[in-house]
mmCIF file of C-alpha atoms in Angstrom:
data_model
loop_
_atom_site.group_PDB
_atom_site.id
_atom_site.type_symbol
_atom_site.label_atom_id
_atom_site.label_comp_id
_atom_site.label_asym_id
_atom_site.label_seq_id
_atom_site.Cartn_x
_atom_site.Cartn_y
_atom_site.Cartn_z
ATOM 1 C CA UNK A 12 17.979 -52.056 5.348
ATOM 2 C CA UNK A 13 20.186 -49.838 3.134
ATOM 3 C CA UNK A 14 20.436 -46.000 3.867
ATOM 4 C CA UNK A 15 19.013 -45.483 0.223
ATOM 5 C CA UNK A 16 16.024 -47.918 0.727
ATOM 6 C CA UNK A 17 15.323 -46.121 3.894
ATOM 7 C CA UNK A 18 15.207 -43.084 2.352
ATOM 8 C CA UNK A 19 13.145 -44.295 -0.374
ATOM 9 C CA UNK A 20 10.294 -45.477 2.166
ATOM 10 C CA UNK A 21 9.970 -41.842 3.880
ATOM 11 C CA UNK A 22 6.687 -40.607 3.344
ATOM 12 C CA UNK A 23 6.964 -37.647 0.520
ATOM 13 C CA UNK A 24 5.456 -35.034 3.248
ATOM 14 C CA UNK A 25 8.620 -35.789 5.538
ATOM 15 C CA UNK A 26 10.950 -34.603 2.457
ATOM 16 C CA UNK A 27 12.599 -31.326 2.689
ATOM 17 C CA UNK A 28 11.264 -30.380 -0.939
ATOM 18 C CA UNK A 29 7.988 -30.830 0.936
ATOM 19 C CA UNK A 30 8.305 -29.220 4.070
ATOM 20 C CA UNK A 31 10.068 -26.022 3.329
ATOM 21 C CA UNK A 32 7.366 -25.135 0.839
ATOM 22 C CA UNK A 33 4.843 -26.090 3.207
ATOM 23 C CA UNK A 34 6.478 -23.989 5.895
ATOM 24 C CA UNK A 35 6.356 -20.945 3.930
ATOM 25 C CA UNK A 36 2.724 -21.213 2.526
ATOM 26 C CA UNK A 37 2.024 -21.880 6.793
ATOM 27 C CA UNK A 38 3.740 -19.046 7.294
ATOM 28 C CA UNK A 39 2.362 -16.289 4.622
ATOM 29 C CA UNK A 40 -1.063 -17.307 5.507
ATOM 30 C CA UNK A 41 -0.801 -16.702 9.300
ATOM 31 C CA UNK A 42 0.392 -13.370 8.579
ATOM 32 C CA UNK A 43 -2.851 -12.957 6.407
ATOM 33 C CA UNK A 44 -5.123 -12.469 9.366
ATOM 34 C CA UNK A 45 -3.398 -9.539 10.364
ATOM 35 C CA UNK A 46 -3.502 -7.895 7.060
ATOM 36 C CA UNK A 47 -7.197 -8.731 5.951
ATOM 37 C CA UNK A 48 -8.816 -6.909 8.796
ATOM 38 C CA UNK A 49 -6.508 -3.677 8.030
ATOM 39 C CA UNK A 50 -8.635 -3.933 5.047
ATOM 40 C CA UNK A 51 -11.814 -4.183 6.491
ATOM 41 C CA UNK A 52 -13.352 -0.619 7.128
ATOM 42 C CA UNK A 53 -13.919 2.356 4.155
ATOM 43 C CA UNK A 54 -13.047 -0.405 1.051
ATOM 44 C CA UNK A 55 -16.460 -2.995 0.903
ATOM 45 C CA UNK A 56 -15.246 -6.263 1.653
ATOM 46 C CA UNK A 57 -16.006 -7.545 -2.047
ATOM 47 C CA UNK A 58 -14.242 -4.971 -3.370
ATOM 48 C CA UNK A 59 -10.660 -5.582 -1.687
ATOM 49 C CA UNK A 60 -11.074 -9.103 -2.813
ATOM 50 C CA UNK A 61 -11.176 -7.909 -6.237
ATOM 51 C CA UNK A 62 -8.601 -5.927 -6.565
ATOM 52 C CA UNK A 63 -6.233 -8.441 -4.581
ATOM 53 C CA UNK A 64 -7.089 -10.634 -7.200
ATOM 54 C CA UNK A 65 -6.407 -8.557 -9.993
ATOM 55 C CA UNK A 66 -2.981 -8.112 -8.571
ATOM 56 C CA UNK A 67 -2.826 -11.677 -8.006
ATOM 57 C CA UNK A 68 -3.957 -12.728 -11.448
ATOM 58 C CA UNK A 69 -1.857 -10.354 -13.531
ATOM 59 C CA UNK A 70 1.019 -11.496 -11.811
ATOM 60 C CA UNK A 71 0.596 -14.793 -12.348
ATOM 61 C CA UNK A 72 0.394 -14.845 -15.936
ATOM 62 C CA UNK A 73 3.326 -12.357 -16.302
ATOM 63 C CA UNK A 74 5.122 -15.982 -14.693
ATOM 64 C CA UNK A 75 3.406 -17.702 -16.557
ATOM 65 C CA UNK A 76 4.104 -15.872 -20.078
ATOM 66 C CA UNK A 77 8.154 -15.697 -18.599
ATOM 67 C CA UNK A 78 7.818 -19.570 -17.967
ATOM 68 C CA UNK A 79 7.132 -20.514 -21.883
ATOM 69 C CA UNK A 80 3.541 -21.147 -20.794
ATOM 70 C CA UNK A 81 0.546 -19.850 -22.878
ATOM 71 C CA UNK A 82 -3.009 -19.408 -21.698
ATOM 72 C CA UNK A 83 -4.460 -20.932 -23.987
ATOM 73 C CA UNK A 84 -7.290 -23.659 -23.726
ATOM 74 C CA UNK A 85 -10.040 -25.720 -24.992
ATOM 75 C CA UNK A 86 -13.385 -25.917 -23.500
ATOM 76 C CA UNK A 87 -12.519 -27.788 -20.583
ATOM 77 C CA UNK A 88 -10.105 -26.101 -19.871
ATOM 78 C CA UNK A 89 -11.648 -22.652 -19.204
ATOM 79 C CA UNK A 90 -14.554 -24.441 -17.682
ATOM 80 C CA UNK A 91 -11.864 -25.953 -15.296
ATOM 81 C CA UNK A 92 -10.901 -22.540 -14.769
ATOM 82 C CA UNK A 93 -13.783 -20.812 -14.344
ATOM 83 C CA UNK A 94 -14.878 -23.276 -11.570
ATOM 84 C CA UNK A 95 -11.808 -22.727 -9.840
ATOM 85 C CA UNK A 96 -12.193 -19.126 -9.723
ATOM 86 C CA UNK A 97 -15.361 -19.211 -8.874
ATOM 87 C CA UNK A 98 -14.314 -21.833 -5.838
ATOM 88 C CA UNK A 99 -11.223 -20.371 -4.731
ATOM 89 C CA UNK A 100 -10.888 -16.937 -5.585
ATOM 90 C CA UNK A 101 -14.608 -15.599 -5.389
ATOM 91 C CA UNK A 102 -16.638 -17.547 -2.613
ATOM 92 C CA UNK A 103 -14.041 -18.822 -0.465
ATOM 93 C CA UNK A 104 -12.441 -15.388 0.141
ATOM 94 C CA UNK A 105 -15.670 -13.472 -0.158
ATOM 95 C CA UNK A 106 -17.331 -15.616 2.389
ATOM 96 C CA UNK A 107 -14.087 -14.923 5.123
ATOM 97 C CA UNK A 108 -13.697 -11.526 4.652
ATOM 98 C CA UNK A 109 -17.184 -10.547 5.939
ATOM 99 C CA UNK A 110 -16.973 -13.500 8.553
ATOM 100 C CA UNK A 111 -14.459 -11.451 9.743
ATOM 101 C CA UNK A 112 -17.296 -8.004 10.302
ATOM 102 C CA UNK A 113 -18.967 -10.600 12.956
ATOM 103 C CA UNK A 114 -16.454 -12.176 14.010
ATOM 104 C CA UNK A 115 -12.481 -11.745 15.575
ATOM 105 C CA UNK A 116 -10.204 -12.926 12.742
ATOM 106 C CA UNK A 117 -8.394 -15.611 15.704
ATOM 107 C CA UNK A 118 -11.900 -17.708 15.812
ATOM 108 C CA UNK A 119 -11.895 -16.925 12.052
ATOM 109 C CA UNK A 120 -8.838 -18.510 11.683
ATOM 110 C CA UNK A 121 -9.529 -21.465 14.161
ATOM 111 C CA UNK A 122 -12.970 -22.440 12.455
ATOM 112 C CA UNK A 123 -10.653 -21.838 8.982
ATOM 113 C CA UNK A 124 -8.414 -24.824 10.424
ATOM 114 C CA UNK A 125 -11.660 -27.640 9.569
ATOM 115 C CA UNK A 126 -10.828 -27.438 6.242
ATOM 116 C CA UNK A 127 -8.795 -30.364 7.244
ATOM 117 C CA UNK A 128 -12.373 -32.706 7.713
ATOM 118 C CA UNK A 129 -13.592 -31.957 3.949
ATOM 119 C CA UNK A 130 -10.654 -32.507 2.682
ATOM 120 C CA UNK A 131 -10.075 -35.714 3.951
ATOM 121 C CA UNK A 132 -13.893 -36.518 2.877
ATOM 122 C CA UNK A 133 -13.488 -35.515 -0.460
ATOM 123 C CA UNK A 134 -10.282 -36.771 -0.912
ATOM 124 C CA UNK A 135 -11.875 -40.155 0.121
ATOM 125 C CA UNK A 136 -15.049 -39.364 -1.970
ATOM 126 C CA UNK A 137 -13.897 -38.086 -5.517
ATOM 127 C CA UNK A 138 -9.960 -39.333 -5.798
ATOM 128 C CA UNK A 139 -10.844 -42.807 -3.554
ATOM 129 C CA UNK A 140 -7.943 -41.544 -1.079
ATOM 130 C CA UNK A 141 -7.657 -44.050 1.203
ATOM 131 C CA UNK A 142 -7.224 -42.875 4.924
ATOM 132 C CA UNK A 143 -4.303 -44.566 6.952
ATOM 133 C CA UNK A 144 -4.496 -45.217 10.728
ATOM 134 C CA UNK A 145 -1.733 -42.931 11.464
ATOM 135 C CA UNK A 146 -3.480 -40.082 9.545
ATOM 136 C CA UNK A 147 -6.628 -40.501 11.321
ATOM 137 C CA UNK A 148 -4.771 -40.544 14.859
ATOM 138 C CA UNK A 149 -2.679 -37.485 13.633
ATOM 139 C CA UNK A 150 -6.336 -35.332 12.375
ATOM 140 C CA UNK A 151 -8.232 -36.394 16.157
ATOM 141 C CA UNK A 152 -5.111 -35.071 17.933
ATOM 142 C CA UNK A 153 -4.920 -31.590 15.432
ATOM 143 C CA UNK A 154 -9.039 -31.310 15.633
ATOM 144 C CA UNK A 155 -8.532 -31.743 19.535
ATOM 145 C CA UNK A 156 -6.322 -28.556 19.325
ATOM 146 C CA UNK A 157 -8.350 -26.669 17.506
ATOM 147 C CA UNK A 158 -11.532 -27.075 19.469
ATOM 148 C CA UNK A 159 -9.112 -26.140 22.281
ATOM 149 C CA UNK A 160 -8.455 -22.878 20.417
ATOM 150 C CA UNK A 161 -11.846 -22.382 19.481
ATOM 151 C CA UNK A 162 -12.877 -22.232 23.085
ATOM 152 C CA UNK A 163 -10.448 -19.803 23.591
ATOM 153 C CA UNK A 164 -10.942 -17.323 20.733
ATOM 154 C CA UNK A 165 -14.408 -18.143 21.408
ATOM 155 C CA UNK A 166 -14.073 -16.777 25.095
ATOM 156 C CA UNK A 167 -12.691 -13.617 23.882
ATOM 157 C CA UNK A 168 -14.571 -13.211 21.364
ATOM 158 C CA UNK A 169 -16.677 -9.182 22.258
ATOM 159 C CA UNK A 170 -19.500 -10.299 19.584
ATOM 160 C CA UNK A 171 -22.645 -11.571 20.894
ATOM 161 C CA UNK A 172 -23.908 -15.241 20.182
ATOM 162 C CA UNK A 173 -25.824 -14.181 16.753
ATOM 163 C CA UNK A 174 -23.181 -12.483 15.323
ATOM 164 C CA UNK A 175 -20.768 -15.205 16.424
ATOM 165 C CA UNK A 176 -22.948 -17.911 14.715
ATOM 166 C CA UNK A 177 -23.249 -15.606 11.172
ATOM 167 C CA UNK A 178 -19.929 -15.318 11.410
ATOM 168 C CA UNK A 179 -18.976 -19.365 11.687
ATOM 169 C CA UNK A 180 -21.603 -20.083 8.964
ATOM 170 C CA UNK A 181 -19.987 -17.596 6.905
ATOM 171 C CA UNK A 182 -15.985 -19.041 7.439
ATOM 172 C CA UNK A 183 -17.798 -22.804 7.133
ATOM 173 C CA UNK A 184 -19.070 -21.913 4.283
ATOM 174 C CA UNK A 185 -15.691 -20.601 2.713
ATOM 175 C CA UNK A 186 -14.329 -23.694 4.014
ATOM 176 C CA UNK A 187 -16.215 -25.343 1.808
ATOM 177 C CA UNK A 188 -15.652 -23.522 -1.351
ATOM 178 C CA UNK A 189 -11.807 -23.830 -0.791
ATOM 179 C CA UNK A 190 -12.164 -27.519 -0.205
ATOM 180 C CA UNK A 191 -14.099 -28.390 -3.193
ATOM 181 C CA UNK A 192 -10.974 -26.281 -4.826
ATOM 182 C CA UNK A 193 -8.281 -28.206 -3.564
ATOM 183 C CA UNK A 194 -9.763 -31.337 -4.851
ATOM 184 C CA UNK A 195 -10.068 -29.517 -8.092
ATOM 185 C CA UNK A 196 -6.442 -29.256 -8.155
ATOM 186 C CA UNK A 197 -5.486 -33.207 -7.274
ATOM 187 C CA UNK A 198 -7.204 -34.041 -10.013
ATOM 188 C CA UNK A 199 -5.890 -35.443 -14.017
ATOM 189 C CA UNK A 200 -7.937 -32.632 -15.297
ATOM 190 C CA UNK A 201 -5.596 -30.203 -13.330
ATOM 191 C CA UNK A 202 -2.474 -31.968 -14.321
ATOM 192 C CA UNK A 203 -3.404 -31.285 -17.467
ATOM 193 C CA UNK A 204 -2.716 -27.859 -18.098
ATOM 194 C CA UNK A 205 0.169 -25.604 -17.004
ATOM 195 C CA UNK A 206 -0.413 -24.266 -13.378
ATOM 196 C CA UNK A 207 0.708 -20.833 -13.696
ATOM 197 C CA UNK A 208 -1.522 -20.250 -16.758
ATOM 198 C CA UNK A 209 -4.238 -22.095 -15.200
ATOM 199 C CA UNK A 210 -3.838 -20.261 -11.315
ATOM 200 C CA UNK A 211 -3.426 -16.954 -13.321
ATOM 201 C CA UNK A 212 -6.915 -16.967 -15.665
ATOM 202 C CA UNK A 213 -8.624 -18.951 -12.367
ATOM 203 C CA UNK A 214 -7.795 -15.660 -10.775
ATOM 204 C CA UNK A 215 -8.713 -13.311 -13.069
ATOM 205 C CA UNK A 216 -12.264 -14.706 -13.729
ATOM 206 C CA UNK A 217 -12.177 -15.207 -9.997
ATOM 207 C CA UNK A 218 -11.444 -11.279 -9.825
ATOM 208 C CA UNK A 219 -14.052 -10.704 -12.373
ATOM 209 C CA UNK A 220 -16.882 -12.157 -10.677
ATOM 210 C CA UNK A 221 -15.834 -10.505 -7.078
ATOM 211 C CA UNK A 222 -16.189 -7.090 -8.866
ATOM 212 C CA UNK A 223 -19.584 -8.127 -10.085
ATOM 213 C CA UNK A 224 -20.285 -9.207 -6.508
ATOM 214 C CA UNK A 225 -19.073 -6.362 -5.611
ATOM 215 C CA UNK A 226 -20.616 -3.728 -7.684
ATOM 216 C CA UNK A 227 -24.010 -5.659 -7.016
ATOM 217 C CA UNK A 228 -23.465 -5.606 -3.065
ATOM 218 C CA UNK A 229 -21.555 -2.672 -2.607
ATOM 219 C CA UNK A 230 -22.089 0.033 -5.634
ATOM 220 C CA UNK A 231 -19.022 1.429 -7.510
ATOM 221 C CA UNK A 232 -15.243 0.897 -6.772
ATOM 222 C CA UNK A 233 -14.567 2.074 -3.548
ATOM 223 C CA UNK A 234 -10.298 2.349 -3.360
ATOM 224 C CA UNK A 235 -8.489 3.774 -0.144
ATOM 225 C CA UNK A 236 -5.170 5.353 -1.346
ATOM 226 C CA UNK A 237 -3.950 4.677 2.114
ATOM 227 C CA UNK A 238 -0.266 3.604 2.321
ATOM 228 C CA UNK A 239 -1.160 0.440 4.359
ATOM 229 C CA UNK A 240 -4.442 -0.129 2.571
ATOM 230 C CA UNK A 241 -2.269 -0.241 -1.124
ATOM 231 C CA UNK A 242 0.893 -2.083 0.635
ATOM 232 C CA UNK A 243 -1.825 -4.380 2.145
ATOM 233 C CA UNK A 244 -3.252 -5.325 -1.480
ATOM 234 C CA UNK A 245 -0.054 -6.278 -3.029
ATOM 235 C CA UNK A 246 1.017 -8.517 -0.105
ATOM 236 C CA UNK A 247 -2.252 -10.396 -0.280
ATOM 237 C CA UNK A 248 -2.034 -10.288 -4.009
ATOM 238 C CA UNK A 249 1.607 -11.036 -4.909
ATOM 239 C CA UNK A 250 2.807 -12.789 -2.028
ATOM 240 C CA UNK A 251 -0.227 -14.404 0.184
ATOM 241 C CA UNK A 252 -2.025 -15.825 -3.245
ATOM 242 C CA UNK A 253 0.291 -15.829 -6.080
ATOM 243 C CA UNK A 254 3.050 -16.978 -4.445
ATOM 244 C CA UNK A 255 1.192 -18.896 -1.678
ATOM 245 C CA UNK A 256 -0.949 -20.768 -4.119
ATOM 246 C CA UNK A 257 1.761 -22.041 -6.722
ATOM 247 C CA UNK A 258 3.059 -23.889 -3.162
ATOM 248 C CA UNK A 259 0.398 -24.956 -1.756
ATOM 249 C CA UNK A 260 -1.042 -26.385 -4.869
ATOM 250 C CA UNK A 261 2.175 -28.352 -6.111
ATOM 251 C CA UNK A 262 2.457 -29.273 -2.738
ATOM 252 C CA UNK A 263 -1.378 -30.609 -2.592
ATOM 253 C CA UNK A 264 -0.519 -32.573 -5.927
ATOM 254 C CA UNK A 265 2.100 -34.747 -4.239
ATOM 255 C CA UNK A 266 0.554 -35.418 -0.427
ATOM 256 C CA UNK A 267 -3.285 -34.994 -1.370
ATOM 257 C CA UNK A 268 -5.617 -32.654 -0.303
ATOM 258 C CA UNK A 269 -5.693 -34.166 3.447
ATOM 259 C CA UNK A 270 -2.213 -33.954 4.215
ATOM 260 C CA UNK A 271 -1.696 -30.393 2.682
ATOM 261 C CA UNK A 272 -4.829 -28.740 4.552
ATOM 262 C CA UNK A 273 -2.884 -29.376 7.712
ATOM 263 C CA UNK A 274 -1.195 -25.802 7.080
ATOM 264 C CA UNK A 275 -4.794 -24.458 7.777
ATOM 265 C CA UNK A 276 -4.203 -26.119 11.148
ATOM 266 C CA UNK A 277 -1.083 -24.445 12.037
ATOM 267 C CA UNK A 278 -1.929 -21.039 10.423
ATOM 268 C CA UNK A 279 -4.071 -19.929 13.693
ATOM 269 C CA UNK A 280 -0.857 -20.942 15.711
ATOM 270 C CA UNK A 281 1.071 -18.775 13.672
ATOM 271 C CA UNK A 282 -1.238 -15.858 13.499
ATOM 272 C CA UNK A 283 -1.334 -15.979 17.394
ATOM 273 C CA UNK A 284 2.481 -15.898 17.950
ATOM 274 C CA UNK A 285 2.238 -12.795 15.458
ATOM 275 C CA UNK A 286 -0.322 -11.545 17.118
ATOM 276 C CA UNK A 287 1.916 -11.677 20.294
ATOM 277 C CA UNK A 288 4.802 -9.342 18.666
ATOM 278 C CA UNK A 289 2.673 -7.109 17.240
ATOM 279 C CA UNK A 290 -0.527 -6.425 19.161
ATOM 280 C CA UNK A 291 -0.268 -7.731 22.661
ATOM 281 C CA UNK A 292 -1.842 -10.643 22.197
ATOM 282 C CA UNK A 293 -1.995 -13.041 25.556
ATOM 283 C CA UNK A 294 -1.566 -16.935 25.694
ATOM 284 C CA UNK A 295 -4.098 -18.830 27.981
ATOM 285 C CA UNK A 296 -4.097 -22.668 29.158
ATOM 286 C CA UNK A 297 -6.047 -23.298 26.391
ATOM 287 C CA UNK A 298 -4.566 -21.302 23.808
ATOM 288 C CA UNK A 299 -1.267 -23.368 24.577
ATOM 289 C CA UNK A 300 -2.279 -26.570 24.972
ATOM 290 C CA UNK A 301 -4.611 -26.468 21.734
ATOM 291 C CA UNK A 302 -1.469 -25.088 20.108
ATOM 292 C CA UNK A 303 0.858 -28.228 21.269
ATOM 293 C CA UNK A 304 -2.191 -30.727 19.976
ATOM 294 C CA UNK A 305 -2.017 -29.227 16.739
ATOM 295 C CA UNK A 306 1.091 -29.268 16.583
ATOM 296 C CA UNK A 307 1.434 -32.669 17.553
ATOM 297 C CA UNK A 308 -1.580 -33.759 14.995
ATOM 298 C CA UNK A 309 1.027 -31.992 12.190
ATOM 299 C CA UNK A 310 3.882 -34.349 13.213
ATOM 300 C CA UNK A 311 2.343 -37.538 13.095
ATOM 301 C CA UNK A 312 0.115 -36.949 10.230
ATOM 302 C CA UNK A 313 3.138 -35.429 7.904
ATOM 303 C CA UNK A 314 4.623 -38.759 8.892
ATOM 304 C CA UNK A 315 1.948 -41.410 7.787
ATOM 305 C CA UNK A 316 2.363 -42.613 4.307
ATOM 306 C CA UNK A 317 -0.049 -42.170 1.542
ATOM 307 C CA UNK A 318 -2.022 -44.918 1.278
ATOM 308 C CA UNK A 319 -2.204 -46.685 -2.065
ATOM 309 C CA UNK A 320 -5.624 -46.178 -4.018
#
């Protein structure tokens, strides 16, 4: 076999135009864990969710508008969008940011890493994704590694069993939100409009219903003019959602949803090596050998090809 046919049988998700992206969006996102629960404290949960996507959303369609692209749809269009923000940018975040008040953000993170399952499910359900063997193998040797560093945040974990279980509920149920999101985005419906416009109004009426969330749970705007607090909002807004997002969605659009919720996988590895440089964190048995299967479960699931529908 030619070099060129060789290369033309790769699986997409081996590709470098793959993989760098999809190292960066792994990488932004383990940092996240650090930053959200610097936020948790004198600003209501609800409330820092809005205003990261405010931040989020106005940058966005200042790309957008720079990019030629207008935001400007017809019906099903804004109802595409206002489902996605109420998916993505409301409930999912919404539902981990108070996980995290019962919860440590590592088990957060860990229980985060299922979104994997659903996505897979859905995949199968609503886009008739066909699962491969090698995918299959590669998702039982990643869910192996997480239960392995679920036992082990899990261990740590200072909370008592009740507020361990709200908090799991509360990160499934965020799990879920995002999942039904990313489908959403794999979609014809979401190949049908510009991304940037789209991700930008999605955020904004995202942003809009977290304030009425907000204002409903929480009373008026609550804003700490804290240095870390305001450099805290514009990383999660710029960087950890507008940036993050574009990627991982254009990335989601050429693997499928299964494939690209394997950075949800590695982003508890990467928030523990972070967590090691900056706060002390300490590696046990199980905390490296659930890191290795996960690992592991990456490789040979970015290396299965997609299945034909």
């Amino acid at each position: 076999m030619s070099e060129g046919a060789r290369g033309a049988d790769r699986p997409q998700s081996t590709r470098l135009e793959i993989l760098v992206p999809f190292a960066l969006v792994t990488l932004i996102w383990g940092s996240t864990w650090i930053v959200i629960r610097d936020q948790l404290g004198t600003v209501p949960p609800s409330w820092s969710v809005t205003y990261r996507f405010i931040v989020a959303g106005a940058a966005m369609l200042i790309y957008a508008l720079a990019k030629g692209e207008r935001p400007w749809f017809d019906a099903r269009g804004w109802g595409f969008a206002a489902l996605l923000g109420l998916l993505q940018f409301c409930l999912n975040f919404n539902f981990v940011y108070r996980a995290e008040g019962y919860i440590t953000s590592g088990v957060v993170a860990v229980v985060f890493a299922l979104l994997l399952v659903p996505n897979a499910l859905f995949g199968r359900l609503f886009l008739g994704q066909q699962l491969g063997r090698q995918l299959l193998i590669g998702s039982g040797v990643a869910m192996a590694g997480v239960t392995l560093l679920f036992v082990h945040e899990a261990r740590s974990d200072p909370h008592g069993p009740y507020q361990a279980a709200a908090g799991v509920a509360l990160t499934l149920a965020g799990v879920l939100a995002a999942s039904l999101a990313n489908i959403m985005q794999a979609t014809p419906t979401a190949r049908a409009y510009p991304m940037a416009a789209m991700l930008g109004v999605a955020m904004l009426i995202g942003a809009a219903i977290d304030g009425g969330v907000a204002w409903s749970l929480s009373g008026a705007p609550v804003f700490e003019w804290r240095a870390g607090y305001v450099l805290g909002i514009l990383y999660l807004g710029l960087i950890a959602s507008a940036v993050a997002f574009t990627l991982y969605f254009t990335i989601l659009r050429v693997i499928g949803p299964a494939k690209a919720a394997y950075s949800s996988v590695i982003v508890p590895v990467i928030a523990m090596l972070l967590s090691t440089l900056f706060e002390g964190y300490r590696w046990s048995g199980f905390a490296v050998s659930g890191a290795l299967l996960a690992l592991a479960g990456l490789v040979i699931a970015l290396r299965a090809r997609r299945p034909n529908r």
